[in-house]
């Protein structure tokens, strides 16, 4: 099967011939006995890893194993926000690499990811938060990130729908904006990477659960799966909330806790909001999708969970926060509510690097911010798998930082209540 | 919404309670014999179980007592609640 190139001319031709010429975006091959590299987890990070491993490092004979289906996990459950407004230089480098790759991704993978850099506005609700905003903006500017501090009048001019009433429970004192931030179509990102990797020869195996790690002494040489055993030259793991479950199968533990992170969408309405709003105080963040739904994100449900639904108190809290910020939204109905299981590290920064056993490399711990980092997570894990060495950008995120104490504390950069 | 049966106050909604981490994390002693790896393990490594999970909770919006709860992290069903120190 050759991959169909998507173009305006192609749409025109298919439109005139009843759309009967489209082929599946990727194959469904059988699992082979041996691969040079196997990636566990067919989410955005896993598929991006396979794509960059093949494209940038010319590693052929690569497989991605996905327990469920492509786009069924956190890749299809996030709030689609992209941004790189992080405090520490180590984080800014990684997240801005991701944003720059996102900016060129649609052309790179010939798949419209509907990147909309509509800006991302973080609100400050009192003078102390304004002081912190000034500090963050200074740090981010030093990191080379495009952020601007805004006062209340500027925010009112940009987002007049926000609650500027004199009796507002959370009055708006100002905030800061990253103009290059925004949203991308999450399904398109994961489907696009799947299609791009498949076109380069990567085998994407859906419905394939990893049940065990096959060891030769201290080195992992293959996997047991629900589709039978497979030998692997090297293995990458990008399984988000289930990182701890798989690590236990490989005989080690990770400094990660799994939590449910909720999101929900309203009924579709006409365009009212042309940017992304984040507010740590109200515990809510919101943008409007191209279909007109408000996409609302919450803080974490504050106890460990592997249930992909979230509990009512957090839902109530985020919705109370939303209608406080936007009183005009109070009569909207919710269409759907769900949760994804996120892998949170103690310093709210990811783990990228070798696992405690040879032959296995990790990409996990992105916590509440995995979607925005997909291209960088894939790019950096691919570098590790191909060379066995850290890229300069991933070195600070090695698992050993928990022993050395060189943590990268992005508790504020994570941007939401936790 | 979890309905949590506080051993002192009886059943209350989860928003009266605060989660306090996994139960059974024991601080290694003596400090002079602890290397970085052991200390990091104590600080950061948790079982993070998918399924039955022993955890500490505090009735922070009520009697302020701590207790141990056995909860399933997939179904959120609460199997048992014990006072601290009871077998």
Short mmCIF file of C-alpha atoms in Angstrom, two decimals:
data_model
loop_
_atom_site.label_atom_id
_atom_site.label_comp_id
_atom_site.label_asym_id
_atom_site.label_seq_id
_atom_site.Cartn_x
_atom_site.Cartn_y
_atom_site.Cartn_z
CA UNK A 1 0.00 0.00 0.00
CA UNK A 2 1.33 3.43 -0.84
CA UNK A 3 0.24 6.41 1.19
CA UNK A 4 -2.16 8.75 -0.54
CA UNK A 5 -0.82 12.29 -0.62
CA UNK A 6 -3.42 14.75 0.65
CA UNK A 7 -3.87 17.91 -1.37
CA UNK A 8 -6.54 20.30 -2.58
CA UNK A 9 -6.44 18.69 -6.00
CA UNK A 10 -6.96 15.27 -4.44
CA UNK A 11 -9.99 16.47 -2.45
CA UNK A 12 -11.42 17.96 -5.63
CA UNK A 13 -10.92 14.74 -7.55
CA UNK A 14 -12.42 12.60 -4.77
CA UNK A 15 -15.30 15.02 -4.38
CA UNK A 16 -16.17 14.63 -8.04
CA UNK A 17 -15.95 10.82 -7.88
CA UNK A 18 -18.00 10.20 -4.72
CA UNK A 19 -15.05 9.86 -2.29
CA UNK A 20 -14.53 6.22 -3.27
CA UNK A 21 -10.78 6.48 -3.82
CA UNK A 22 -9.56 7.13 -0.27
CA UNK A 23 -7.42 4.42 1.28
CA UNK A 24 -6.79 3.76 5.00
CA UNK A 25 -4.32 6.26 6.48
CA UNK A 26 -2.12 3.47 7.80
CA UNK A 27 -1.79 -0.30 7.44
CA UNK A 28 -2.72 -2.95 10.02
CA UNK A 29 0.22 -5.35 9.68
CA UNK A 30 0.92 -8.56 11.59
CA UNK A 31 3.49 -8.36 14.38
CA UNK A 32 6.83 -9.63 13.09
CA UNK A 33 9.26 -11.72 15.17
CA UNK A 34 12.02 -9.13 15.28
CA UNK A 35 12.35 -5.36 15.11
CA UNK A 36 15.39 -3.13 15.44
CA UNK A 37 13.30 -0.85 17.67
CA UNK A 38 9.96 -1.39 19.40
CA UNK A 39 8.00 1.46 20.94
CA UNK A 40 5.43 0.64 23.60
CA UNK A 41 2.49 3.03 23.44
CA UNK A 42 0.75 4.29 20.29
CA UNK A 43 -0.17 7.70 21.64
CA UNK A 44 1.23 10.94 20.30
CA UNK A 45 4.62 10.50 21.98
CA UNK A 46 5.08 6.89 20.84
CA UNK A 47 4.07 7.58 17.24
CA UNK A 48 6.16 10.75 17.06
CA UNK A 49 9.11 8.71 18.35
CA UNK A 50 8.64 6.13 15.60
CA UNK A 51 8.29 8.89 13.00
CA UNK A 52 11.46 10.78 13.98
CA UNK A 53 13.40 7.54 14.54
CA UNK A 54 12.75 6.55 10.95
CA UNK A 55 12.91 9.98 9.37
CA UNK A 56 15.79 11.64 11.27
CA UNK A 57 17.89 8.59 12.18
CA UNK A 58 17.09 6.25 9.30
CA UNK A 59 16.30 3.35 11.64
CA UNK A 60 14.17 0.92 9.64
CA UNK A 61 12.22 -2.07 10.94
CA UNK A 62 10.38 -0.25 13.74
CA UNK A 63 7.12 -1.24 15.47
CA UNK A 64 4.70 0.67 17.69
CA UNK A 65 2.60 -1.49 20.04
CA UNK A 66 -0.70 -0.01 21.22
CA UNK A 67 -2.88 -1.81 23.76
CA UNK A 68 -6.07 -0.02 22.66
CA UNK A 69 -6.46 1.92 19.45
CA UNK A 70 -4.74 4.96 17.95
CA UNK A 71 -6.21 8.10 19.53
CA UNK A 72 -8.08 6.21 22.27
CA UNK A 73 -5.93 7.24 25.21
CA UNK A 74 -4.71 10.63 26.40
CA UNK A 75 -4.03 11.68 22.79
CA UNK A 76 -7.77 11.88 22.31
CA UNK A 77 -8.59 13.11 25.82
CA UNK A 78 -6.59 16.31 26.25
CA UNK A 79 -7.65 19.93 25.82
CA UNK A 80 -5.45 20.41 22.72
CA UNK A 81 -3.44 23.34 24.11
CA UNK A 82 0.06 24.07 22.85
CA UNK A 83 2.42 26.54 24.55
CA UNK A 84 6.00 26.85 25.77
CA UNK A 85 5.68 29.44 28.55
CA UNK A 86 7.84 27.65 31.12
CA UNK A 87 9.99 29.12 33.88
CA UNK A 88 13.21 27.13 33.78
CA UNK A 89 15.56 27.19 30.76
CA UNK A 90 15.65 23.37 30.62
CA UNK A 91 11.86 23.23 30.28
CA UNK A 92 11.61 26.18 27.90
CA UNK A 93 14.11 24.51 25.55
CA UNK A 94 12.09 21.29 25.38
CA UNK A 95 8.61 22.82 25.16
CA UNK A 96 9.70 25.41 22.62
CA UNK A 97 11.29 22.67 20.50
CA UNK A 98 7.85 21.05 20.58
CA UNK A 99 6.10 24.26 19.59
CA UNK A 100 8.54 24.94 16.75
CA UNK A 101 8.04 21.39 15.45
CA UNK A 102 4.26 21.88 15.73
CA UNK A 103 4.58 25.05 13.65
CA UNK A 104 6.04 23.06 10.75
CA UNK A 105 4.25 19.78 11.38
CA UNK A 106 1.31 19.99 8.97
CA UNK A 107 3.67 20.47 6.01
CA UNK A 108 6.11 17.89 7.37
CA UNK A 109 3.59 15.06 7.70
CA UNK A 110 1.13 16.22 4.98
CA UNK A 111 -1.72 16.24 7.47
CA UNK A 112 -3.59 19.34 8.56
CA UNK A 113 -3.19 19.46 12.34
CA UNK A 114 -5.27 22.66 12.42
CA UNK A 115 -2.69 24.50 14.50
CA UNK A 116 -4.27 27.76 15.60
CA UNK A 117 -1.81 30.08 17.35
CA UNK A 118 -4.56 32.19 18.84
CA UNK A 119 -2.58 33.06 21.94
CA UNK A 120 -2.73 31.75 25.47
CA UNK A 121 -3.66 34.17 28.22
CA UNK A 122 -2.87 33.39 31.87
CA UNK A 123 -4.88 35.51 34.29
CA UNK A 124 -3.69 37.09 37.54
CA UNK A 125 -6.45 37.77 40.04
CA UNK A 126 -4.65 39.85 42.67
CA UNK A 127 -1.54 41.98 43.05
CA UNK A 128 0.51 39.07 44.40
CA UNK A 129 -0.27 37.00 41.33
CA UNK A 130 0.68 40.02 39.20
CA UNK A 131 4.07 40.07 40.94
CA UNK A 132 4.49 36.38 40.17
CA UNK A 133 3.37 37.02 36.59
CA UNK A 134 6.04 39.70 36.23
CA UNK A 135 8.66 37.30 37.57
CA UNK A 136 7.51 34.52 35.25
CA UNK A 137 7.46 36.83 32.24
CA UNK A 138 11.00 38.01 32.99
CA UNK A 139 12.23 34.43 33.27
CA UNK A 140 10.46 33.40 30.09
CA UNK A 141 11.83 36.36 28.14
CA UNK A 142 15.32 35.38 29.25
CA UNK A 143 14.50 31.87 28.01
CA UNK A 144 13.65 33.38 24.62
CA UNK A 145 9.92 32.70 24.89
CA UNK A 146 7.51 35.24 23.34
CA UNK A 147 5.45 36.38 26.33
CA UNK A 148 3.93 39.76 27.12
CA UNK A 149 2.65 41.15 30.39
CA UNK A 150 -0.81 42.68 30.07
CA UNK A 151 -2.69 44.98 32.44
CA UNK A 152 -6.41 44.70 33.15
CA UNK A 153 -7.38 47.28 30.50
CA UNK A 154 -5.48 45.40 27.79
CA UNK A 155 -7.13 42.13 28.80
CA UNK A 156 -10.56 43.76 28.79
CA UNK A 157 -9.92 45.01 25.27
CA UNK A 158 -8.87 41.55 24.09
CA UNK A 159 -11.43 39.40 25.94
CA UNK A 160 -14.42 41.63 26.77
CA UNK A 161 -16.51 38.65 27.82
CA UNK A 162 -14.43 38.10 30.96
CA UNK A 163 -15.93 39.10 34.29
CA UNK A 164 -14.87 42.71 34.97
CA UNK A 165 -17.78 43.39 37.34
CA UNK A 166 -16.82 45.37 40.45
CA UNK A 167 -18.09 42.57 42.73
CA UNK A 168 -16.26 39.77 40.89
CA UNK A 169 -15.09 37.06 43.28
CA UNK A 170 -11.85 36.77 41.25
CA UNK A 171 -11.18 40.29 39.91
CA UNK A 172 -8.77 40.46 36.98
CA UNK A 173 -5.65 42.47 37.75
CA UNK A 174 -3.76 41.53 34.62
CA UNK A 175 -1.99 38.55 33.18
CA UNK A 176 0.42 37.46 30.49
CA UNK A 177 0.03 36.09 27.04
CA UNK A 178 2.07 33.84 24.78
CA UNK A 179 0.97 34.79 21.27
CA UNK A 180 2.49 31.66 19.70
CA UNK A 181 0.49 29.47 22.07
CA UNK A 182 -2.91 28.16 21.07
CA UNK A 183 -4.55 24.90 20.12
CA UNK A 184 -4.06 22.11 17.59
CA UNK A 185 -6.43 19.37 16.57
CA UNK A 186 -5.42 16.52 18.90
CA UNK A 187 -6.77 13.66 16.78
CA UNK A 188 -5.06 15.07 13.71
CA UNK A 189 -1.71 15.14 15.53
CA UNK A 190 -1.89 11.49 16.53
CA UNK A 191 -3.41 10.32 13.24
CA UNK A 192 -0.94 12.41 11.27
CA UNK A 193 2.07 10.97 13.07
CA UNK A 194 0.62 7.45 12.66
CA UNK A 195 0.17 8.00 8.93
CA UNK A 196 3.60 9.62 8.61
CA UNK A 197 5.33 6.79 10.46
CA UNK A 198 3.42 4.14 8.52
CA UNK A 199 4.44 5.74 5.23
CA UNK A 200 8.07 5.37 6.30
CA UNK A 201 7.52 1.66 6.96
CA UNK A 202 6.76 1.61 10.69
CA UNK A 203 4.44 -1.26 11.75
CA UNK A 204 1.63 0.06 13.96
CA UNK A 205 0.10 -2.84 15.89
CA UNK A 206 -3.19 -1.93 17.58
CA UNK A 207 -4.90 -4.08 20.20
CA UNK A 208 -1.49 -5.41 21.26
CA UNK A 209 -0.81 -5.39 25.00
CA UNK A 210 2.67 -5.84 26.43
CA UNK A 211 2.48 -8.55 29.09
CA UNK A 212 6.13 -8.95 30.02
CA UNK A 213 9.77 -8.06 29.36
CA UNK A 214 12.15 -10.78 28.14
CA UNK A 215 15.52 -10.38 29.77
CA UNK A 216 19.03 -11.60 29.07
CA UNK A 217 20.78 -10.86 32.37
CA UNK A 218 20.47 -7.12 32.95
CA UNK A 219 19.39 -6.35 29.40
CA UNK A 220 15.90 -6.46 27.93
CA UNK A 221 15.97 -8.24 24.58
CA UNK A 222 12.30 -8.48 23.74
CA UNK A 223 8.71 -8.37 24.87
CA UNK A 224 5.88 -10.79 25.49
CA UNK A 225 2.68 -9.42 24.03
CA UNK A 226 -0.91 -10.47 23.51
CA UNK A 227 0.15 -11.09 19.87
CA UNK A 228 3.07 -13.32 20.88
CA UNK A 229 6.73 -12.68 21.66
CA UNK A 230 8.83 -10.13 19.78
CA UNK A 231 12.59 -9.53 19.78
CA UNK A 232 13.73 -5.93 19.90
CA UNK A 233 17.13 -4.35 19.39
CA UNK A 234 16.07 -1.46 21.58
CA UNK A 235 12.80 -0.54 23.30
CA UNK A 236 11.18 2.83 23.98
CA UNK A 237 8.30 3.24 26.40
CA UNK A 238 5.78 6.10 26.13
CA UNK A 239 2.70 4.99 28.04
CA UNK A 240 1.82 8.04 30.19
CA UNK A 241 -0.42 7.08 33.14
CA UNK A 242 0.43 3.40 32.85
CA UNK A 243 4.21 3.93 33.08
CA UNK A 244 4.24 2.54 36.63
CA UNK A 245 2.27 -0.55 35.64
CA UNK A 246 4.71 -1.39 32.84
CA UNK A 247 7.76 -0.51 34.92
CA UNK A 248 6.58 -3.03 37.52
CA UNK A 249 6.46 -5.70 34.78
CA UNK A 250 10.07 -4.83 33.94
CA UNK A 251 11.06 -5.04 37.60
CA UNK A 252 11.64 -1.40 38.54
CA UNK A 253 9.67 1.50 40.00
CA UNK A 254 9.31 5.11 38.90
CA UNK A 255 8.86 8.36 40.87
CA UNK A 256 5.46 8.82 39.26
CA UNK A 257 1.91 9.02 40.58
CA UNK A 258 -1.09 8.47 38.31
CA UNK A 259 -4.03 10.85 38.58
CA UNK A 260 -7.22 11.52 36.65
CA UNK A 261 -7.23 14.84 34.79
CA UNK A 262 -10.68 15.96 33.69
CA UNK A 263 -11.91 17.80 30.67
CA UNK A 264 -15.37 18.56 29.34
CA UNK A 265 -17.05 20.28 26.42
CA UNK A 266 -20.17 22.43 26.23
CA UNK A 267 -22.80 22.43 23.55
CA UNK A 268 -21.59 24.25 20.42
CA UNK A 269 -22.23 27.98 20.22
CA UNK A 270 -21.28 30.79 17.86
CA UNK A 271 -17.70 32.13 18.14
CA UNK A 272 -17.28 33.97 21.45
CA UNK A 273 -13.71 33.27 22.52
CA UNK A 274 -10.74 33.69 20.18
CA UNK A 275 -7.94 32.82 22.59
CA UNK A 276 -7.11 30.32 25.33
CA UNK A 277 -7.73 31.44 28.93
CA UNK A 278 -5.97 29.87 31.91
CA UNK A 279 -6.64 30.74 35.53
CA UNK A 280 -4.96 28.91 38.40
CA UNK A 281 -7.18 30.60 41.00
CA UNK A 282 -10.47 29.43 39.54
CA UNK A 283 -8.94 26.05 38.59
CA UNK A 284 -10.25 26.26 35.04
CA UNK A 285 -8.93 26.79 31.55
CA UNK A 286 -10.99 27.16 28.43
CA UNK A 287 -10.86 27.62 24.68
CA UNK A 288 -13.46 27.35 21.94
CA UNK A 289 -13.13 24.59 19.37
CA UNK A 290 -13.68 25.05 15.65
CA UNK A 291 -17.02 23.27 16.09
CA UNK A 292 -18.07 25.94 18.60
CA UNK A 293 -17.85 23.85 21.76
CA UNK A 294 -16.14 25.33 24.77
CA UNK A 295 -13.31 22.96 25.72
CA UNK A 296 -12.88 23.18 29.47
CA UNK A 297 -10.01 21.73 31.47
CA UNK A 298 -9.84 21.13 35.20
CA UNK A 299 -7.18 20.63 37.83
CA UNK A 300 -6.29 17.15 38.99
CA UNK A 301 -8.60 14.98 41.01
CA UNK A 302 -6.33 15.02 44.03
CA UNK A 303 -5.97 11.31 44.75
CA UNK A 304 -4.43 8.55 42.64
CA UNK A 305 -6.70 7.06 40.02
CA UNK A 306 -6.69 4.87 36.94
CA UNK A 307 -10.40 5.56 36.23
CA UNK A 308 -10.81 7.55 33.01
CA UNK A 309 -13.76 9.58 34.23
CA UNK A 310 -12.93 11.86 37.19
CA UNK A 311 -15.12 12.65 40.16
CA UNK A 312 -17.90 15.18 40.66
CA UNK A 313 -16.31 17.61 43.17
CA UNK A 314 -13.55 18.52 40.69
CA UNK A 315 -16.10 18.90 37.88
CA UNK A 316 -18.19 21.24 40.05
CA UNK A 317 -15.11 23.21 41.04
CA UNK A 318 -13.95 23.83 37.49
CA UNK A 319 -17.43 24.75 36.28
CA UNK A 320 -17.90 27.16 39.18
CA UNK A 321 -14.57 28.70 38.19
CA UNK A 322 -15.62 28.93 34.56
CA UNK A 323 -18.90 30.74 35.19
CA UNK A 324 -17.14 33.05 37.63
CA UNK A 325 -14.76 34.07 34.84
CA UNK A 326 -17.45 34.09 32.15
CA UNK A 327 -20.89 34.74 33.72
CA UNK A 328 -22.46 34.57 30.26
CA UNK A 329 -21.58 30.86 30.01
CA UNK A 330 -23.74 29.89 32.97
CA UNK A 331 -26.71 28.60 30.97
CA UNK A 332 -24.71 26.41 28.62
CA UNK A 333 -25.22 22.68 28.76
CA UNK A 334 -22.34 20.24 28.94
CA UNK A 335 -22.14 17.66 26.18
CA UNK A 336 -19.40 15.38 27.45
CA UNK A 337 -17.09 14.98 30.41
CA UNK A 338 -14.17 12.55 30.75
CA UNK A 339 -10.71 12.11 32.23
CA UNK A 340 -7.33 10.90 31.11
CA UNK A 341 -4.82 9.21 33.39
CA UNK A 342 -1.75 11.40 33.69
CA UNK A 343 1.68 10.46 35.02
CA UNK A 344 2.79 13.14 37.45
CA UNK A 345 6.39 13.44 38.67
CA UNK A 346 7.21 15.16 41.94
CA UNK A 347 8.71 18.16 40.15
CA UNK A 348 6.05 18.26 37.39
CA UNK A 349 8.74 17.70 34.77
CA UNK A 350 9.01 14.68 32.48
CA UNK A 351 11.42 11.76 32.59
CA UNK A 352 13.33 11.26 29.34
CA UNK A 353 16.28 8.90 29.35
CA UNK A 354 17.52 5.39 29.96
CA UNK A 355 15.53 3.10 32.27
CA UNK A 356 17.23 1.25 35.16
CA UNK A 357 17.51 -1.80 32.87
CA UNK A 358 19.65 -1.87 29.71
CA UNK A 359 18.00 -1.67 26.32
CA UNK A 360 14.98 0.31 27.53
CA UNK A 361 14.43 4.06 27.28
CA UNK A 362 11.70 6.12 28.93
CA UNK A 363 9.50 8.99 27.85
CA UNK A 364 7.01 9.58 30.66
CA UNK A 365 6.05 11.85 33.52
CA UNK A 366 4.63 14.63 31.35
CA UNK A 367 1.75 14.79 33.80
CA UNK A 368 -0.85 17.35 32.87
CA UNK A 369 1.10 18.68 29.87
CA UNK A 370 1.80 15.80 27.52
CA UNK A 371 -0.04 16.97 24.41
CA UNK A 372 1.89 20.20 23.95
CA UNK A 373 5.16 18.26 24.19
CA UNK A 374 4.42 15.47 21.71
CA UNK A 375 6.83 16.49 18.93
CA UNK A 376 9.69 17.11 21.36
CA UNK A 377 9.04 13.94 23.36
CA UNK A 378 9.17 11.93 20.17
CA UNK A 379 12.19 13.79 18.81
CA UNK A 380 14.21 13.31 22.00
CA UNK A 381 13.26 9.67 22.62
CA UNK A 382 14.10 8.89 18.98
CA UNK A 383 17.54 10.43 19.54
CA UNK A 384 18.05 8.21 22.61
CA UNK A 385 16.90 5.05 20.82
CA UNK A 386 19.07 5.71 17.78
CA UNK A 387 22.26 6.81 19.52
CA UNK A 388 21.97 5.44 23.05
CA UNK A 389 22.96 8.93 24.21
CA UNK A 390 21.03 11.91 25.50
CA UNK A 391 20.29 14.87 23.27
CA UNK A 392 21.52 18.00 25.08
CA UNK A 393 17.89 19.01 25.61
CA UNK A 394 16.87 15.75 27.31
CA UNK A 395 19.90 15.28 29.57
CA UNK A 396 18.47 17.37 32.48
CA UNK A 397 15.33 15.20 32.46
CA UNK A 398 17.17 11.95 33.17
CA UNK A 399 15.67 9.69 35.83
CA UNK A 400 18.81 10.15 37.94
CA UNK A 401 17.80 13.70 38.85
CA UNK A 402 15.71 12.24 41.67
CA UNK A 403 18.91 10.91 43.26
CA UNK A 404 21.14 13.88 42.52
CA UNK A 405 18.48 16.32 43.65
CA UNK A 406 18.70 18.38 40.44
CA UNK A 407 14.92 18.61 40.13
CA UNK A 408 13.28 20.97 37.64
CA UNK A 409 10.37 22.25 39.68
CA UNK A 410 7.69 23.38 37.23
CA UNK A 411 4.80 23.20 39.71
CA UNK A 412 3.82 26.72 38.60
CA UNK A 413 4.66 26.10 34.94
CA UNK A 414 2.19 23.22 34.89
CA UNK A 415 -0.35 26.02 34.97
CA UNK A 416 -3.23 24.29 36.76
CA UNK A 417 -4.24 23.42 40.28
CA UNK A 418 -2.68 20.24 41.65
CA UNK B 1 -18.16 11.68 44.72
CA UNK B 2 -16.69 9.26 47.23
CA UNK B 3 -18.68 8.58 50.37
CA UNK B 4 -16.04 8.13 53.03
CA UNK B 5 -16.93 6.57 56.36
CA UNK B 6 -14.77 8.50 58.83
CA UNK B 7 -13.97 6.18 61.78
CA UNK B 8 -14.91 9.00 64.17
CA UNK B 9 -17.64 11.00 62.38
CA UNK B 10 -19.37 8.48 60.12
CA UNK B 11 -20.12 8.79 56.40
CA UNK B 12 -19.35 12.13 54.74
CA UNK B 13 -18.73 13.39 51.20
CA UNK B 14 -15.19 13.37 49.81
CA UNK B 15 -14.86 17.15 49.75
CA UNK B 16 -14.52 17.10 53.56
CA UNK B 17 -11.38 14.96 53.21
CA UNK B 18 -7.79 15.36 52.04
CA UNK B 19 -5.73 12.62 50.48
CA UNK B 20 -2.44 12.16 52.33
CA UNK B 21 -0.34 9.74 50.27
CA UNK B 22 0.30 6.02 50.25
CA UNK B 23 0.25 4.24 53.59
CA UNK B 24 3.29 2.36 54.80
CA UNK B 25 6.11 4.67 53.66
CA UNK B 26 8.71 4.27 56.40
CA UNK B 27 11.52 6.74 56.88
CA UNK B 28 14.88 4.94 56.74
CA UNK B 29 17.15 5.31 59.78
CA UNK B 30 19.77 6.10 60.94
CA UNK B 31 20.45 9.17 58.79
CA UNK B 32 24.21 8.54 58.90
CA UNK B 33 23.75 5.21 57.09
CA UNK B 34 21.47 6.48 54.33
CA UNK B 35 22.91 7.06 50.86
CA UNK B 36 21.33 9.16 48.09
CA UNK B 37 19.67 6.18 46.42
CA UNK B 38 17.90 5.03 49.60
CA UNK B 39 16.85 8.58 50.46
CA UNK B 40 15.51 9.19 46.92
CA UNK B 41 13.58 5.95 47.18
CA UNK B 42 11.98 7.06 50.43
CA UNK B 43 11.14 10.51 49.08
CA UNK B 44 9.92 9.71 45.59
CA UNK B 45 9.19 6.05 44.91
CA UNK B 46 5.62 4.88 45.51
CA UNK B 47 3.87 1.68 44.45
CA UNK B 48 1.26 3.68 42.47
CA UNK B 49 -0.89 0.54 42.28
CA UNK B 50 -3.51 0.02 39.63
CA UNK B 51 -6.10 -1.75 41.79
CA UNK B 52 -6.09 -2.21 45.58
CA UNK B 53 -4.32 0.74 47.20
CA UNK B 54 -3.62 1.41 50.89
CA UNK B 55 -3.60 5.13 51.50
CA UNK B 56 -3.76 7.80 54.19
CA UNK B 57 -6.63 10.26 54.39
CA UNK B 58 -7.36 13.11 56.77
CA UNK B 59 -10.84 14.34 57.69
CA UNK B 60 -9.52 17.87 57.22
CA UNK B 61 -12.98 19.46 57.04
CA UNK B 62 -14.18 17.64 60.15
CA UNK B 63 -12.46 15.95 63.09
CA UNK B 64 -8.97 16.39 61.55
CA UNK B 65 -8.07 12.78 62.33
CA UNK B 66 -5.92 10.66 60.01
CA UNK B 67 -6.94 7.15 59.01
CA UNK B 68 -6.04 4.39 56.56
CA UNK B 69 -8.26 3.55 53.61
CA UNK B 70 -8.12 0.57 51.27
CA UNK B 71 -9.42 1.84 47.94
CA UNK B 72 -9.39 0.46 44.41
CA UNK B 73 -7.75 3.01 42.09
CA UNK B 74 -9.67 1.74 39.06
CA UNK B 75 -13.22 1.47 40.45
CA UNK B 76 -12.71 3.87 43.41
CA UNK B 77 -14.59 1.33 45.58
CA UNK B 78 -13.61 1.61 49.24
CA UNK B 79 -12.97 -1.87 50.69
CA UNK B 80 -11.98 -0.93 54.23
CA UNK B 81 -11.24 1.99 56.53
CA UNK B 82 -9.04 1.57 59.60
CA UNK B 83 -7.93 3.78 62.43
CA UNK B 84 -4.18 4.29 62.38
CA UNK B 85 -2.42 1.69 64.49
CA UNK B 86 -5.21 -0.88 64.32
CA UNK B 87 -4.24 -4.21 62.73
#
